[in-house]
Short mmCIF file of C-alpha atoms in Angstrom, two decimals:
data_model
loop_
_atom_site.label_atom_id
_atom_site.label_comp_id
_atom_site.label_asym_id
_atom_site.label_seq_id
_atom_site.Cartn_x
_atom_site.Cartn_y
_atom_site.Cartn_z
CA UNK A 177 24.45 -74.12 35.07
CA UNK A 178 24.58 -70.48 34.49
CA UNK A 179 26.75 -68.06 37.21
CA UNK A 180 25.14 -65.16 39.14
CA UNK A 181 24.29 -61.79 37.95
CA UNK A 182 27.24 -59.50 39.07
CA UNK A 183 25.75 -55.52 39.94
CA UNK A 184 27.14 -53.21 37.65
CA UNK A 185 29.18 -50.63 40.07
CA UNK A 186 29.04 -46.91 39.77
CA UNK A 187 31.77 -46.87 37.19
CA UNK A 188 30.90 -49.41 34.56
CA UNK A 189 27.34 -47.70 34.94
CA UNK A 190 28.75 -44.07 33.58
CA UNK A 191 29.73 -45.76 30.00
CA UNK A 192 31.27 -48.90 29.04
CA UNK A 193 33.63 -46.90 26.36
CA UNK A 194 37.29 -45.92 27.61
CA UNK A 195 37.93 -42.54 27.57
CA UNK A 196 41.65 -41.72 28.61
CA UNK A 197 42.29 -39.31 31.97
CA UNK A 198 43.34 -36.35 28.96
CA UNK A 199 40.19 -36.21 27.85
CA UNK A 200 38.20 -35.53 31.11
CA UNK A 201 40.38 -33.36 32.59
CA UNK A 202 39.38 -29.57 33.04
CA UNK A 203 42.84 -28.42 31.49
CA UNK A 204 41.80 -30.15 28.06
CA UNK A 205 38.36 -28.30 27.81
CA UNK A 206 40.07 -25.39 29.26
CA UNK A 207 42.55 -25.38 26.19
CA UNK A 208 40.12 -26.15 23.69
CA UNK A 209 37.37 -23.22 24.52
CA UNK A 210 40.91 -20.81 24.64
CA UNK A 211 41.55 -22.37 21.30
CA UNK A 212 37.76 -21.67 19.68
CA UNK A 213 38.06 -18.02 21.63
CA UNK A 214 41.50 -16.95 19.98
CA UNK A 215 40.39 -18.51 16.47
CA UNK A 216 37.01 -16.18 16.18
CA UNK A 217 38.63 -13.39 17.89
CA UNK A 218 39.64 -12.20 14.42
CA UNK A 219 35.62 -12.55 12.99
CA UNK A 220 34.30 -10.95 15.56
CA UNK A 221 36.75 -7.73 15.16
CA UNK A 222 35.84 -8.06 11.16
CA UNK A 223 32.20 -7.63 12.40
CA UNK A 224 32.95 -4.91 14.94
CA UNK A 225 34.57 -2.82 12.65
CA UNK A 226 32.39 -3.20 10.03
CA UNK A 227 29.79 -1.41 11.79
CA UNK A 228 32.07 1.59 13.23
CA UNK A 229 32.47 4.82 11.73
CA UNK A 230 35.42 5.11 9.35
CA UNK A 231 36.84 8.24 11.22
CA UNK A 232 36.98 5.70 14.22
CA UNK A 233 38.31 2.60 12.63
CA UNK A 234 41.64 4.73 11.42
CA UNK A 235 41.80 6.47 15.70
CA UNK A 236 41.19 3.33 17.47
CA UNK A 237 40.81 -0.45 17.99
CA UNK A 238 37.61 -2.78 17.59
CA UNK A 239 37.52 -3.34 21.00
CA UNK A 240 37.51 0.50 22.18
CA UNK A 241 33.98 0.15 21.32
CA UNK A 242 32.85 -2.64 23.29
CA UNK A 243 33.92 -0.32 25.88
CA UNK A 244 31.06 2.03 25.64
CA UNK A 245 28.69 0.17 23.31
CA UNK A 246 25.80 2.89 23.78
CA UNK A 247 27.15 5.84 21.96
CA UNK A 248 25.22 6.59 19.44
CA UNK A 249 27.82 8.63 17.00
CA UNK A 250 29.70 5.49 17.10
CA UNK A 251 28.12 2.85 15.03
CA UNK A 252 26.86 3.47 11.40
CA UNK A 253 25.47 1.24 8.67
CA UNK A 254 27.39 3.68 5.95
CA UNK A 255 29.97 1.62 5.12
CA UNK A 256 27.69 -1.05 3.60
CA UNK A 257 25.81 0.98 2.02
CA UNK A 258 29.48 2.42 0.76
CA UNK A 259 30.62 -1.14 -0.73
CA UNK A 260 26.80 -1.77 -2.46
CA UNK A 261 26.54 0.94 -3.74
CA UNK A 262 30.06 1.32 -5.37
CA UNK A 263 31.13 -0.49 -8.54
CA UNK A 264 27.73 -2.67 -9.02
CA UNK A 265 28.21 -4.62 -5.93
CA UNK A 266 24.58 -4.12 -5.27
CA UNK A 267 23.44 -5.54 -8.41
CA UNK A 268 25.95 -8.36 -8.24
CA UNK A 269 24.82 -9.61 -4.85
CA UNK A 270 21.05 -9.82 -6.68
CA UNK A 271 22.64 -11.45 -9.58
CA UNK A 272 24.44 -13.97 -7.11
CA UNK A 273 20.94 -14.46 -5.18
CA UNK A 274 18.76 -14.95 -8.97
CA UNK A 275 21.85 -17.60 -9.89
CA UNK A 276 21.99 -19.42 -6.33
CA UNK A 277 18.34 -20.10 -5.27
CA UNK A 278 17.25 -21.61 -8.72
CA UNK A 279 20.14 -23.20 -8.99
CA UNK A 280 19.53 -24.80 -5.79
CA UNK A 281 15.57 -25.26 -5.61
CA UNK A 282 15.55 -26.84 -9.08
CA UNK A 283 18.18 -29.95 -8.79
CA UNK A 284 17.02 -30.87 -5.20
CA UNK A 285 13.70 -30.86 -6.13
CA UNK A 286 14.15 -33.16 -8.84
CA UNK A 287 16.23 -35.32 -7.33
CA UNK A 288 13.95 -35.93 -4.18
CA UNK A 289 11.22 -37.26 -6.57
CA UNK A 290 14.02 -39.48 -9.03
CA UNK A 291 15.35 -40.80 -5.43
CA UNK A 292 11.72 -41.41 -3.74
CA UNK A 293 11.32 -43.66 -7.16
CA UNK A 294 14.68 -45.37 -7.05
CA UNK A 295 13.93 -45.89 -3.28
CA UNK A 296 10.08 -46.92 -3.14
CA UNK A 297 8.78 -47.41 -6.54
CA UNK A 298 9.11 -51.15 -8.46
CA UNK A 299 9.64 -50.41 -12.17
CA UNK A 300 11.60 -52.05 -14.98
CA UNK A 301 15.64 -51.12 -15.34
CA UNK A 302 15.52 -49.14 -11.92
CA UNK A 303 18.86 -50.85 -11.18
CA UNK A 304 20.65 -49.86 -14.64
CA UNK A 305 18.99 -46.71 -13.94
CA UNK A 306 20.63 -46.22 -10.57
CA UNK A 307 23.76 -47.41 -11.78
CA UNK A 308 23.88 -44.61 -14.68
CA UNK A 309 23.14 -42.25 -11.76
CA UNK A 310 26.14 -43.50 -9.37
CA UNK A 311 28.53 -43.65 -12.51
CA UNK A 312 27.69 -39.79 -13.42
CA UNK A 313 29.54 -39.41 -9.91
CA UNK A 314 32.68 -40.46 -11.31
CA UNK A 315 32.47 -38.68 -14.85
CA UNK A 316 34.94 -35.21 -14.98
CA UNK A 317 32.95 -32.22 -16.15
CA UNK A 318 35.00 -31.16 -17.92
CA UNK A 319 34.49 -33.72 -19.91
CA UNK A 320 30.88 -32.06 -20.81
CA UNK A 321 31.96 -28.36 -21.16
CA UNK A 322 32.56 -28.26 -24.82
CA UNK A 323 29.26 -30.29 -25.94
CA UNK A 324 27.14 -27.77 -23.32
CA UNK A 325 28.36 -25.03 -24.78
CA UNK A 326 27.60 -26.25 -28.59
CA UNK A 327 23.77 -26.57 -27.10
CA UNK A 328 24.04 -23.88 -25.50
CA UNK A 329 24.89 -21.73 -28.89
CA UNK A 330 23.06 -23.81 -30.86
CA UNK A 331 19.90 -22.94 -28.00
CA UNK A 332 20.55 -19.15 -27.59
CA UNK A 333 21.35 -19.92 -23.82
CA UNK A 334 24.74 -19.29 -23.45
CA UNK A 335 25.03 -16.40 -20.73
CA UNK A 336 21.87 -16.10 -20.06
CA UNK A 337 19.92 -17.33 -16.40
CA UNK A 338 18.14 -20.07 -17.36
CA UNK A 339 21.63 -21.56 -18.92
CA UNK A 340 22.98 -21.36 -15.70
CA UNK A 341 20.21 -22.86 -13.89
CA UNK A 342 20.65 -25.94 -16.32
CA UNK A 343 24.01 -26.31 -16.18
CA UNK A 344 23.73 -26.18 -12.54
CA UNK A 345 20.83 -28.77 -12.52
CA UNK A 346 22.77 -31.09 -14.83
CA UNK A 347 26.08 -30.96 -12.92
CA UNK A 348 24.03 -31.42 -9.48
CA UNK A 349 21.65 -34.20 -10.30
CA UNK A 350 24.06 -37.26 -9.19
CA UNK A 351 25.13 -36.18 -6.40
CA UNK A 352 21.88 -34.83 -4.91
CA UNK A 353 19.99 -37.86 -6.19
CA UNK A 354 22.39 -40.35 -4.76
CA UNK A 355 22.54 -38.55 -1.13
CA UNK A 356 18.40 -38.30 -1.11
CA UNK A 357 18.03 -41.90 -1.93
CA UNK A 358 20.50 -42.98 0.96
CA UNK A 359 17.90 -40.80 3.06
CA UNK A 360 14.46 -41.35 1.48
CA UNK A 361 15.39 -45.45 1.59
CA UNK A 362 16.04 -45.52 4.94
CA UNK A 363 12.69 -44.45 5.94
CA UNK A 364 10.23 -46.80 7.63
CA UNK A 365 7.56 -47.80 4.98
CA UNK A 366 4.98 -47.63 8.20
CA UNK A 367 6.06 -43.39 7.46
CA UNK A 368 4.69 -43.62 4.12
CA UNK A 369 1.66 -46.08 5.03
CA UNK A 370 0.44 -43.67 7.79
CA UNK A 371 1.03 -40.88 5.05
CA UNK A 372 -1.27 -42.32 2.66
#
């Protein structure tokens, strides 16, 4: 004999989890959104006076300027073009944009197609495979500087782009390959049915 189906009331109906009086109350969020306010208080001043004219930064405070926003003498794009121009900053940030997006592109690219294989493809020593892949994780790299850098002397790559981009490839592989086969194998195979 089974018993009767009790109603769930208005309360049990909300959530079943416990969540403690603290952490409903108004005070609580009230603290929390003070806390987030206060802590990029400091950022947006950065950003303020970073767009202010240097005559007013040394007069007056950030916040003098959210006071009358529309006045034309007082915002200025000078000091940026102060710090990018001065020193090579300029041709540092390109340098830092030629090293990052390569260096990037090129491991996640080829570690979405070595995971899609570990994930979907049947082929002989794909679990000693794998298992070279997860140890990599664990291997220091410093433990690879000194041999790199013989190739790379030997190779005529050492300081040059492309050296970088391999290093970076080479240093990224495991991780990124790992991480995209945790994704790619928990895909539905009906995903890559339909797909085909």
């Amino acid at each position: 004999m089974t018993a009767p189906a009790q109603p769930i009331g208005p309360r049990q109906a909300r959530g079943a989890a416990w969540r403690p009086a603290l952490v409903r109350s108004r005070p609580l969020r009230l603290s929390v959104f003070a806390v987030c306010f206060l802590w990029t208080l400091p950022t947006l001043g950065l950003l303020v006076t970073s767009v202010r004219d240097p005559a007013l930064i040394a007069t007056s405070g950030w916040w003098t300027s959210l006071l009358h926003p529309f006045e034309p003498n007082q915002w200025t794009l000078s000091n940026y073009e102060t710090v990018i121009s001065s020193d090579g900053m300029g041709n540092a940030f390109i340098n830092s944009l030629i090293v990052t997006i390569p260096s990037v592109a090129i491991p996640i690219t080829i570690a979405a197609f070595a995971a899609y294989a570990f994930a979907w493809i049947p082929f002989r020593g794909r679990g000693v495979l794998f298992t070279i892949v997860v140890a990599l994780l664990v291997v220091p790299i410093q433990m690879s500087l000194i041999p790199i850098l013989q190739i790379y002397a030997a190779g005529n790559l050492y300081g040059s782009f492309l050296g970088i981009w391999l290093a970076h490839t080479g240093f990224g592989l495991p991780l990124a390959i790992f991480l995209l086969y945790n994704f790619i194998s928990q895909l539905p195979r009906d995903l890559f049915e339909s797909a085909a």
